[in-house]
Amino acid sequence: MRLHDVLHACIKKESLFTYNEFKSLMKNISLIILCTIVLSSLTSIKAADRPNILWVVSEDNSHHWLGCYGNEQVRTPNIDQLAAEGVRYEFAYSNAPVCAVARSTLITGRYACSIGTQNMRSRYPIPSDIQPFVSYLRESGYYCVNRSKTDYNFKTDDKSHWDDSSNKAHWKNCPEGKPFFAVFNSVISHESSLFENKKKSARKNGMIPEVPSQDPASVTLPPFLPDTPEIRDDWVTYLDILAAMDKQVGDWIAELDDAGLRENTIVIYYSDHGGILPRAKRYIYDTGTHVPMIVQYPEKLAHTAPGLPGSTSDRPVSFVDLAPTALSLAGVDIPQGMQGRAFLGEHKQKAAPYVFLFGQRFDARMLRFVRAVTDGQYRYIRNFSPHRHRGILAGYPHSQSGWRSFYALQQAGKTDAAQSAFWNVPQPVEELYDTQKDPWEVTNLAGDPAHAKRLETMRAATFETMKKIRDTGLVPEAMYNRISSQGTVYDYVHNKKFPYKKVLELAVTACNGDIQALPELEEVMKSKHPVMRYWGAVGCTIRGNNAASASELLQSLFVRQSFRPLFLAHPCSQGELLRSLFVRRPSVRPSVSHSVRHSVNNYDGTLSPQKLLMSEF
């Protein structure tokens, strides 16, 4: 029986349609099916024509550690060759000088401090409509794999965003006809590679030589590092570690060549942030944020590359730009809300005038609220925690013998002005450096009248960026758990009722140390808004003995009614009082965040009172 007869028989059964209406309906359905097949075919053709993208990521090495960036003592032939075949970016930056926060920025295309993920290893929730950029690549037909570090620093199943995220993930598993996006992450150069057990293991298994390739005496140390045998040994050992990392990078790129896929693959190499010796990782200076970045296009796509093979680009770029850039290279529309600017591909945008940098809590002991901007040459830093030194007293970094030797000298009073600078209290509220003339950033130009105009311009750019993105760092982290139980920190700060401009202005006033502002600070501690009260207390803390008139008001905030009996029963120093509240009776304060509790446990005599205030919200 013909199809026409079948249709006719169906209509005779008194369907919902007349015969002619049903014929018209089936004609339209056939047309829809045909269009779907055609579109599917076109999508397959487009997918086959789109480039593969491979990101090769090393860890903790600043740009100055590599041969192609001018280091004459290191052996990095594979990365140097990639630079000779590609474009080397002179001014590439990790927006934050620590891994999880940097990766949170990278995977979302938004500054971590705009979505409440600026504190290291925190895992607070973010709005559901803020998705990792690989989600959009997968929707467009890309096979996306990650090998294998995630560490995205917000509440999510990191691996769920990939087709595969594991030590076995590989672009070789890509289905036929699909382009791939792959991230291969080397952990060889991580800061832990300089821990004693790791160094011994690396020498034992032949990854690095028994004796460093370079003579420790041949090293010219930066002026902010003391000249100790331990630091010299760490320096030359790291040169060999980088050589091992470079070999792994070379092996990964060779796999592309062996598979015949290099001619359709764009390779981007970068480090996840700076490092690795003291005053690098966790510091917002060039040593902590200025990373190597190389982009290598295959010959058939060379006409779309940002420059000729072996050239350099002076365009400032940063991690917030990588998500929109990956989408742009894949021909995928960039979602509204991404804060970075694509610097490659069909959606390439004009560079921002400044790269925005930020730091907040680095591990439990390192609480430093800093923001910065750089144009590649000058760097402006705004310190919202000038009452806290920026040294590291103990913990993870001290597994490096170099760090321990530095701390021992500082404790003994045997460091010079440049080496002591970041241990001092108070710290400068503003810093300005010319990184071309002063690459190690030891000469602060903030007080130089010759740079007053530049200081003003870069200060304004910093505050404008904070306002534009509604920087969540102004909200103390001790409030985050409670906020997150009802929503997200992002939503809290973006609520129209949140007085963002007033809070930022108050934070600036609190940190500038002006005694004339004390009445304003005392008044704002009576505010109904907890964040306003917080910055009022910070301002009084910064002013120290000059804020003695606010002591009773501060105590009324620190010691709430439920703590008064405990306070009276334990007359003690500030440090002991904090321990009594947080450590001896932990059940009294179940909502205190791990970071605050850990800091109190390790109280070193310099803990500022506002931490207790933070815990009260």
Coordinates of C-alpha atoms in Angstrom, one line a residue, residues 62-582:
S62 CA 57.0 33.3 36.8
H63 CA 57.9 34.4 33.3
H64 CA 61.5 35.2 34.3
W65 CA 62.3 31.6 34.9
L66 CA 62.2 30.6 31.2
G67 CA 64.9 30.8 28.5
C68 CA 62.7 32.5 26.0
Y69 CA 62.0 35.2 28.5
G70 CA 65.7 35.9 29.0
N71 CA 66.9 33.4 31.6
E72 CA 70.3 32.3 30.4
Q73 CA 70.8 29.6 33.1
V74 CA 67.8 27.5 32.5
R75 CA 67.4 24.8 29.9
T76 CA 63.9 24.9 28.4
P77 CA 64.4 24.0 24.7
N78 CA 60.8 22.8 24.0
I79 CA 59.1 25.9 25.4
D80 CA 61.7 28.1 23.7
Q81 CA 61.0 26.3 20.4
L82 CA 57.3 26.9 20.9
A83 CA 58.1 30.6 21.3
A84 CA 60.2 30.5 18.1
E85 CA 57.2 29.0 16.2
G86 CA 54.6 31.2 17.9
V87 CA 53.9 34.5 19.5
R88 CA 55.3 35.3 23.0
Y89 CA 53.2 37.6 25.2
E90 CA 55.4 40.0 27.1
F91 CA 52.7 41.1 29.5
A92 CA 50.6 38.1 30.5
Y93 CA 49.2 37.9 34.0
S94 CA 47.4 35.6 36.4
N95 CA 44.8 37.9 38.0
A96 CA 45.5 36.3 41.4
P97 CA 48.9 34.9 42.6
V98 CA 47.6 31.6 43.9
C99 CA 46.2 28.6 42.1
A100 CA 42.6 28.0 43.1
V101 CA 41.6 31.6 42.9
A102 CA 43.4 32.0 39.5
R103 CA 41.6 29.0 38.1
S104 CA 38.3 30.2 39.4
T105 CA 38.8 33.3 37.3
L106 CA 40.1 31.3 34.3
I107 CA 37.3 28.8 34.1
T108 CA 34.4 31.3 34.5
G109 CA 35.8 34.3 32.5
R110 CA 35.0 36.4 35.6
Y111 CA 37.2 37.9 38.3
A112 CA 37.0 35.6 41.3
C113 CA 36.5 38.6 43.5
S114 CA 33.4 39.5 41.5
I115 CA 31.7 36.2 42.3
G116 CA 32.8 35.6 45.9
T117 CA 35.6 33.0 45.2
Q118 CA 38.7 35.2 45.9
N119 CA 39.6 33.4 49.1
M120 CA 41.8 30.3 48.7
R121 CA 40.2 26.9 48.9
S122 CA 36.8 28.2 50.0
R123 CA 34.1 26.5 47.8
Y124 CA 31.3 29.0 48.3
P125 CA 28.4 28.7 45.8
I126 CA 28.0 31.0 42.8
P127 CA 24.8 31.7 40.8
S128 CA 23.8 28.8 38.6
D129 CA 23.8 30.9 35.4
I130 CA 27.6 31.4 35.8
Q131 CA 28.9 28.4 33.9
P132 CA 32.5 27.3 33.1
F133 CA 33.3 28.2 29.6
V134 CA 33.9 24.6 28.6
S135 CA 30.2 24.0 29.0
Y136 CA 29.7 26.3 26.0
L137 CA 32.4 24.5 24.0
R138 CA 30.8 21.2 24.6
E139 CA 27.4 22.5 23.6
S140 CA 29.0 23.7 20.3
G141 CA 30.4 20.2 19.5
Y142 CA 33.8 20.2 21.1
Y143 CA 35.2 17.2 22.9
C144 CA 36.6 18.7 26.1
V145 CA 39.2 17.0 28.3
N146 CA 41.2 18.0 31.3
R147 CA 44.4 16.3 32.5
S148 CA 43.8 16.8 35.3
K149 CA 44.0 19.7 37.8
T150 CA 40.7 21.5 38.4
D151 CA 40.7 23.4 41.8
Y152 CA 37.9 25.9 40.7
N153 CA 37.3 27.2 44.1
F154 CA 33.5 27.3 44.0
K155 CA 30.8 24.8 45.0
T156 CA 30.6 22.4 42.2
D157 CA 31.7 19.0 40.9
D158 CA 34.7 20.2 39.0
K159 CA 35.0 17.1 36.9
S160 CA 31.4 17.2 35.8
H161 CA 32.0 20.1 33.4
W162 CA 34.3 18.0 31.2
D163 CA 33.8 15.0 28.9
D164 CA 36.7 13.6 30.9
S165 CA 38.8 15.0 33.7
S166 CA 41.3 12.6 35.0
N167 CA 44.9 11.4 34.8
K168 CA 43.9 9.3 31.8
A169 CA 42.0 12.1 30.0
H170 CA 43.4 12.6 26.5
W171 CA 42.5 14.3 23.2
K172 CA 43.3 10.9 21.6
N173 CA 39.9 9.7 22.9
C174 CA 38.1 12.4 20.9
P175 CA 35.2 10.9 18.7
E176 CA 35.9 11.0 15.0
G177 CA 34.7 14.2 13.3
K178 CA 34.8 16.3 16.5
P179 CA 37.3 19.0 17.3
F180 CA 38.9 18.9 20.8
F181 CA 39.7 21.3 23.5
A182 CA 42.2 19.9 25.9
V183 CA 44.1 21.1 29.0
F184 CA 47.3 19.3 30.0
N185 CA 48.6 20.4 33.4
S186 CA 52.1 19.7 34.5
V187 CA 52.6 19.6 38.3
I188 CA 56.4 19.2 38.1
S189 CA 57.2 22.8 38.8
H190 CA 54.8 23.3 41.7
E191 CA 56.3 25.0 44.8
S192 CA 56.3 21.6 46.6
S193 CA 59.0 20.5 44.2
L194 CA 61.4 22.3 46.5
F195 CA 60.3 20.5 49.6
E196 CA 63.1 18.3 50.9
N197 CA 61.3 15.0 50.4
K198 CA 60.3 16.0 46.8
K199 CA 63.8 17.1 46.0
K200 CA 65.2 13.8 47.2
S201 CA 62.6 11.8 45.3
A202 CA 63.3 13.8 42.1
R203 CA 67.0 13.1 42.4
K204 CA 66.5 9.4 43.2
N205 CA 64.3 8.8 40.2
G206 CA 66.5 10.7 37.8
M207 CA 64.1 13.6 37.1
I208 CA 66.8 16.1 38.2
P209 CA 70.5 15.5 38.6
E210 CA 72.1 14.6 41.9
V211 CA 74.1 17.8 41.9
P212 CA 72.5 21.0 40.5
S213 CA 73.5 21.8 36.9
Q214 CA 74.3 25.4 37.9
D215 CA 76.7 26.6 40.5
P216 CA 74.7 28.2 43.4
A217 CA 77.4 30.9 43.5
S218 CA 76.6 31.9 39.9
V219 CA 73.1 33.1 40.8
T220 CA 72.3 36.8 41.1
L221 CA 69.5 37.0 43.7
P222 CA 66.8 39.6 43.7
P223 CA 67.5 42.4 46.2
F224 CA 64.4 41.4 48.3
L225 CA 65.9 37.9 49.0
P226 CA 68.6 37.4 51.7
D227 CA 71.8 35.7 50.5
T228 CA 71.6 32.3 52.2
P229 CA 72.9 28.9 51.1
E230 CA 69.4 27.5 51.3
I231 CA 67.9 30.1 48.9
R232 CA 70.8 29.7 46.5
D233 CA 70.3 25.9 46.5
D234 CA 66.6 26.2 46.0
W235 CA 67.2 28.6 43.1
V236 CA 69.5 26.3 41.1
T237 CA 67.5 23.2 42.0
Y238 CA 64.4 24.9 40.5
L239 CA 66.3 25.5 37.3
D240 CA 66.7 21.7 36.9
I241 CA 63.1 21.2 37.9
L242 CA 62.0 23.5 35.1
A243 CA 64.1 21.6 32.7
A244 CA 62.2 18.4 33.7
M245 CA 58.9 20.3 33.2
D246 CA 60.0 21.5 29.8
K247 CA 60.7 17.9 28.8
Q248 CA 57.1 16.9 29.7
V249 CA 55.8 19.8 27.6
G250 CA 57.9 18.7 24.7
D251 CA 56.6 15.1 25.0
W252 CA 53.0 16.4 24.9
I253 CA 53.6 18.5 21.8
A254 CA 55.4 15.6 20.2
E255 CA 52.2 13.5 20.6
L256 CA 50.4 16.0 18.4
D257 CA 53.0 15.7 15.8
D258 CA 53.0 11.9 15.8
A259 CA 49.3 11.9 15.4
G260 CA 49.4 14.3 12.5
L261 CA 47.2 16.8 14.4
R262 CA 49.6 19.7 14.8
E263 CA 48.4 21.3 11.6
N264 CA 44.9 21.8 12.9
T265 CA 45.7 22.6 16.5
I266 CA 46.3 25.9 18.3
V267 CA 48.6 25.5 21.2
I268 CA 48.7 27.9 24.1
Y269 CA 51.2 27.5 26.9
Y270 CA 51.1 29.4 30.2
S271 CA 51.9 29.1 33.9
D272 CA 49.1 29.2 36.4
H273 CA 50.7 32.1 38.4
G274 CA 54.1 33.2 39.5
G275 CA 56.5 31.8 42.0
I276 CA 58.4 30.0 43.4
L277 CA 60.7 31.4 46.1
P278 CA 59.8 33.9 48.9
R279 CA 57.8 37.0 47.9
A280 CA 56.5 35.4 44.7
K281 CA 53.5 33.0 44.9
R282 CA 50.8 34.6 47.1
Y283 CA 52.2 38.1 46.4
I284 CA 50.6 40.5 44.0
Y285 CA 53.9 41.7 42.6
D286 CA 55.3 40.8 39.2
T287 CA 57.0 37.8 40.7
G288 CA 53.6 36.4 41.8
T289 CA 51.4 37.4 38.8
H290 CA 53.5 37.9 35.7
V291 CA 53.4 34.6 33.8
P292 CA 54.8 33.3 30.5
M293 CA 52.3 32.9 27.7
I294 CA 52.9 31.6 24.2
V295 CA 50.4 31.1 21.4
Q296 CA 51.4 28.9 18.5
Y297 CA 49.2 28.7 15.4
P298 CA 49.5 25.9 12.7
E299 CA 50.7 27.0 9.3
K300 CA 47.3 26.7 7.7
L301 CA 45.9 29.2 10.2
A302 CA 48.9 31.5 10.3
H303 CA 46.9 34.3 8.5
T304 CA 44.7 34.6 11.6
A305 CA 47.6 34.5 14.1
P306 CA 48.3 37.5 16.3
G307 CA 51.8 37.8 14.8
L308 CA 54.6 36.1 12.8
P309 CA 56.4 33.1 14.2
G310 CA 59.0 34.1 16.7
S311 CA 57.4 37.5 17.3
T312 CA 56.3 39.1 20.6
S313 CA 53.1 40.9 21.6
D314 CA 53.0 43.8 24.0
R315 CA 49.2 43.5 24.4
P316 CA 48.5 43.0 28.2
V317 CA 46.4 39.9 28.7
S318 CA 45.3 38.0 31.8
F319 CA 43.5 34.9 32.8
V320 CA 40.1 36.5 32.8
D321 CA 40.6 36.9 29.0
L322 CA 41.3 33.2 28.4
A323 CA 37.7 31.9 28.6
P324 CA 36.3 34.4 26.0
T325 CA 39.4 33.8 23.9
A326 CA 38.8 30.0 23.8
L327 CA 35.2 30.6 22.8
S328 CA 36.3 33.1 20.2
L329 CA 38.8 30.6 18.6
A330 CA 36.1 28.0 18.5
G331 CA 33.6 30.4 16.8
V332 CA 31.3 30.3 19.8
D333 CA 29.4 33.4 21.0
I334 CA 30.8 34.9 24.2
P335 CA 28.1 34.9 26.9
Q336 CA 27.0 38.1 28.4
G337 CA 28.5 38.6 31.8
M338 CA 32.0 37.4 31.0
Q339 CA 34.4 40.1 32.1
G340 CA 37.4 39.2 30.1
R341 CA 38.2 40.3 26.5
A342 CA 39.0 37.9 23.7
F343 CA 42.5 38.5 22.4
L344 CA 42.3 35.9 19.6
G345 CA 39.7 34.6 17.1
E346 CA 36.7 36.0 15.4
H347 CA 35.4 37.8 18.5
K348 CA 38.7 39.5 19.3
Q349 CA 38.2 42.7 21.3
K350 CA 40.3 45.7 22.0
A351 CA 42.6 45.3 25.1
A352 CA 41.5 46.9 28.4
P353 CA 43.8 49.8 29.4
Y354 CA 44.8 47.9 32.6
V355 CA 45.0 44.4 33.9
F356 CA 43.2 44.1 37.2
L357 CA 44.9 42.0 39.9
F358 CA 43.7 40.9 43.4
G359 CA 44.5 39.0 46.5
Q360 CA 42.6 38.2 49.7
R361 CA 43.1 35.1 51.9
F362 CA 46.0 33.0 50.9
D363 CA 45.7 29.8 53.0
A364 CA 44.6 30.2 56.6
R365 CA 47.3 32.5 58.0
M366 CA 47.8 34.9 55.1
L367 CA 45.0 37.5 55.2
R368 CA 45.9 40.3 52.9
F369 CA 43.2 42.3 51.1
V370 CA 45.1 43.9 48.1
R371 CA 44.0 45.1 44.7
A372 CA 46.2 46.3 41.8
V373 CA 46.3 47.4 38.2
T374 CA 49.1 47.2 35.7
D375 CA 49.6 48.4 32.1
G376 CA 52.7 46.2 31.7
Q377 CA 55.2 48.8 32.8
Y378 CA 53.7 50.5 35.9
R379 CA 52.0 48.6 38.7
Y380 CA 49.7 50.3 41.3
I381 CA 48.8 48.3 44.5
R382 CA 46.2 49.3 47.0
N383 CA 46.5 47.7 50.4
F384 CA 43.3 47.4 52.4
S385 CA 45.2 45.6 55.2
P386 CA 48.0 48.0 56.0
H387 CA 48.0 46.9 59.7
R388 CA 49.1 43.4 58.7
H389 CA 52.6 42.5 57.6
R390 CA 53.0 40.3 54.5
G391 CA 55.4 37.8 55.7
I392 CA 54.7 34.1 56.1
L393 CA 55.4 32.9 59.6
A394 CA 54.9 29.2 59.2
G395 CA 52.9 26.6 57.3
Y396 CA 53.0 25.1 53.8
P397 CA 55.6 27.4 52.2
H398 CA 58.0 26.8 55.1
S399 CA 58.5 23.3 53.8
Q400 CA 61.1 25.0 51.6
S401 CA 64.4 25.4 53.3
G402 CA 64.8 28.8 51.6
W403 CA 61.7 30.2 53.2
R404 CA 62.8 28.9 56.6
S405 CA 66.2 30.5 56.3
F406 CA 64.7 33.8 55.3
Y407 CA 62.4 33.8 58.3
A408 CA 65.2 32.9 60.7
L409 CA 67.2 35.9 59.5
Q410 CA 64.3 38.2 59.7
Q411 CA 63.6 37.0 63.3
A412 CA 67.2 37.6 64.2
G413 CA 67.1 41.2 62.7
K414 CA 69.7 40.3 60.0
T415 CA 67.7 41.4 56.9
D416 CA 68.3 44.7 55.1
A417 CA 65.6 47.3 54.3
A418 CA 64.5 45.7 51.0
Q419 CA 64.3 42.3 52.6
S420 CA 62.5 43.5 55.7
A421 CA 60.0 45.6 53.8
F422 CA 57.1 43.2 53.6
W423 CA 57.6 42.1 57.2
N424 CA 57.1 45.6 58.5
V425 CA 53.9 47.0 60.2
P426 CA 52.3 49.2 59.0
Q427 CA 52.5 48.3 55.4
P428 CA 52.2 51.1 52.8
V429 CA 48.6 51.8 51.8
E430 CA 49.7 52.5 48.2
E431 CA 52.5 51.2 46.1
L432 CA 53.6 52.2 42.6
Y433 CA 56.4 50.6 40.7
D434 CA 58.1 51.0 37.3
T435 CA 58.7 47.4 36.4
Q436 CA 61.0 48.2 33.5
K437 CA 63.4 50.2 35.6
D438 CA 62.7 48.3 38.8
P439 CA 61.8 44.7 37.8
W440 CA 62.0 43.4 41.3
E441 CA 59.7 46.2 42.6
V442 CA 61.7 47.4 45.6
T443 CA 61.4 51.2 45.0
N444 CA 58.0 52.5 45.8
L445 CA 57.2 55.6 43.7
A446 CA 53.8 56.3 45.4
G447 CA 55.3 59.3 47.3
D448 CA 57.2 60.6 44.4
P449 CA 55.7 63.9 43.1
A450 CA 56.9 63.2 39.6
H451 CA 54.5 60.2 39.5
A452 CA 51.5 61.9 41.2
K453 CA 49.4 62.1 38.1
R454 CA 50.0 58.4 37.3
L455 CA 49.3 57.4 40.9
E456 CA 46.0 59.3 40.8
T457 CA 45.0 57.7 37.4
M458 CA 45.8 54.2 38.4
R459 CA 44.2 54.6 41.8
A460 CA 41.0 55.7 40.1
A461 CA 41.2 52.8 37.7
T462 CA 41.4 50.4 40.6
F463 CA 38.4 51.7 42.4
E464 CA 36.4 52.0 39.2
T465 CA 37.0 48.3 38.4
M466 CA 36.0 47.3 41.9
K467 CA 32.8 49.3 41.5
K468 CA 32.1 48.0 38.1
I469 CA 32.4 44.3 39.0
R470 CA 31.1 44.9 42.6
D471 CA 34.2 43.4 44.2
T472 CA 33.0 40.9 46.9
G473 CA 36.2 41.3 48.9
L474 CA 34.6 44.2 50.8
V475 CA 32.4 41.6 52.6
P476 CA 34.3 39.9 55.4
E477 CA 34.7 36.2 54.8
A478 CA 33.3 35.3 58.2
M479 CA 29.9 36.3 56.8
Y480 CA 30.1 34.0 53.7
N481 CA 28.8 30.8 55.3
R482 CA 25.7 32.5 56.5
I483 CA 25.1 34.3 53.3
S484 CA 25.7 31.1 51.3
S485 CA 23.1 29.2 53.4
Q486 CA 20.5 31.5 51.9
G487 CA 21.9 32.3 48.4
T488 CA 25.3 33.5 47.1
V489 CA 27.8 36.2 48.0
Y490 CA 27.4 37.4 44.5
D491 CA 23.7 38.0 44.9
Y492 CA 24.2 39.6 48.3
V493 CA 26.6 42.2 46.9
H494 CA 24.5 42.7 43.7
N495 CA 21.4 43.3 45.7
K496 CA 20.2 46.9 45.2
K497 CA 19.9 47.3 48.9
F498 CA 23.7 46.7 49.3
P499 CA 25.3 50.1 49.7
Y500 CA 28.3 49.3 47.5
K501 CA 29.6 52.8 46.8
K502 CA 29.3 53.7 50.5
V503 CA 31.1 50.5 51.6
L504 CA 34.0 51.1 49.2
E505 CA 34.4 54.7 50.2
L506 CA 34.3 53.7 53.9
A507 CA 36.9 50.9 53.2
V508 CA 39.2 53.5 51.6
T509 CA 38.7 55.9 54.5
A510 CA 39.3 53.1 57.0
C511 CA 42.6 52.1 55.5
N512 CA 44.2 55.6 54.9
G513 CA 45.0 56.0 58.6
D514 CA 43.7 59.6 58.8
I515 CA 43.0 60.4 62.5
Q516 CA 40.4 63.1 61.4
A517 CA 38.2 60.2 60.2
L518 CA 37.9 58.7 63.6
P519 CA 34.5 60.2 64.5
E520 CA 33.1 58.9 61.2
L521 CA 34.4 55.4 62.0
E522 CA 33.0 55.5 65.5
E523 CA 29.6 56.5 64.2
V524 CA 29.5 53.9 61.5
M525 CA 30.2 51.2 64.0
K526 CA 26.6 51.9 65.2
S527 CA 25.3 51.2 61.7
K528 CA 22.6 48.5 61.2
H529 CA 24.6 47.2 58.3
P530 CA 27.2 44.5 59.3
V531 CA 29.7 45.4 56.5
M532 CA 29.7 49.0 57.5
R533 CA 30.3 48.1 61.1
Y534 CA 33.1 45.8 60.0
W535 CA 35.0 48.6 58.1
G536 CA 34.4 51.0 61.0
A537 CA 36.2 48.4 63.3
V538 CA 39.0 47.9 60.8
G539 CA 39.5 51.6 60.6
C540 CA 39.8 51.8 64.4
T541 CA 42.2 48.8 64.4
I542 CA 44.4 50.4 61.9
R543 CA 44.6 53.6 63.9
G544 CA 45.7 51.6 67.0
N545 CA 46.2 53.7 70.2
N546 CA 45.0 56.8 68.3
A547 CA 41.5 55.1 68.4
A548 CA 41.5 54.6 72.2
S549 CA 38.2 56.6 72.4
A550 CA 36.5 53.8 70.4
S551 CA 37.6 51.0 72.7
E552 CA 34.3 50.7 74.6
L553 CA 32.3 50.7 71.4
L554 CA 34.7 48.1 69.9
Q555 CA 34.3 45.9 73.0
S556 CA 30.5 46.1 72.8
L557 CA 30.8 44.7 69.3
F558 CA 33.5 42.1 70.1
V559 CA 31.9 40.7 73.2
R560 CA 28.2 40.1 72.7
Q561 CA 25.9 39.3 75.6
S562 CA 26.5 35.6 75.3
F563 CA 30.2 36.1 75.8
R564 CA 30.1 38.5 78.7
P565 CA 30.3 35.9 81.5
L566 CA 33.2 34.2 79.7
F567 CA 35.0 37.5 79.2
L568 CA 34.7 38.4 82.9
A569 CA 35.8 34.9 84.0
H570 CA 38.9 35.1 81.9
P571 CA 40.7 38.4 82.3
C572 CA 43.5 38.0 79.8
S573 CA 45.3 39.5 76.8
Q574 CA 43.6 39.9 73.5
G575 CA 45.2 36.8 72.1
E576 CA 44.2 34.7 75.1
L577 CA 40.7 36.1 75.0
L578 CA 40.4 35.1 71.3
R579 CA 41.6 31.6 72.2
S580 CA 39.2 31.3 75.0
L581 CA 36.3 32.2 72.7
F582 CA 37.3 30.1 69.8

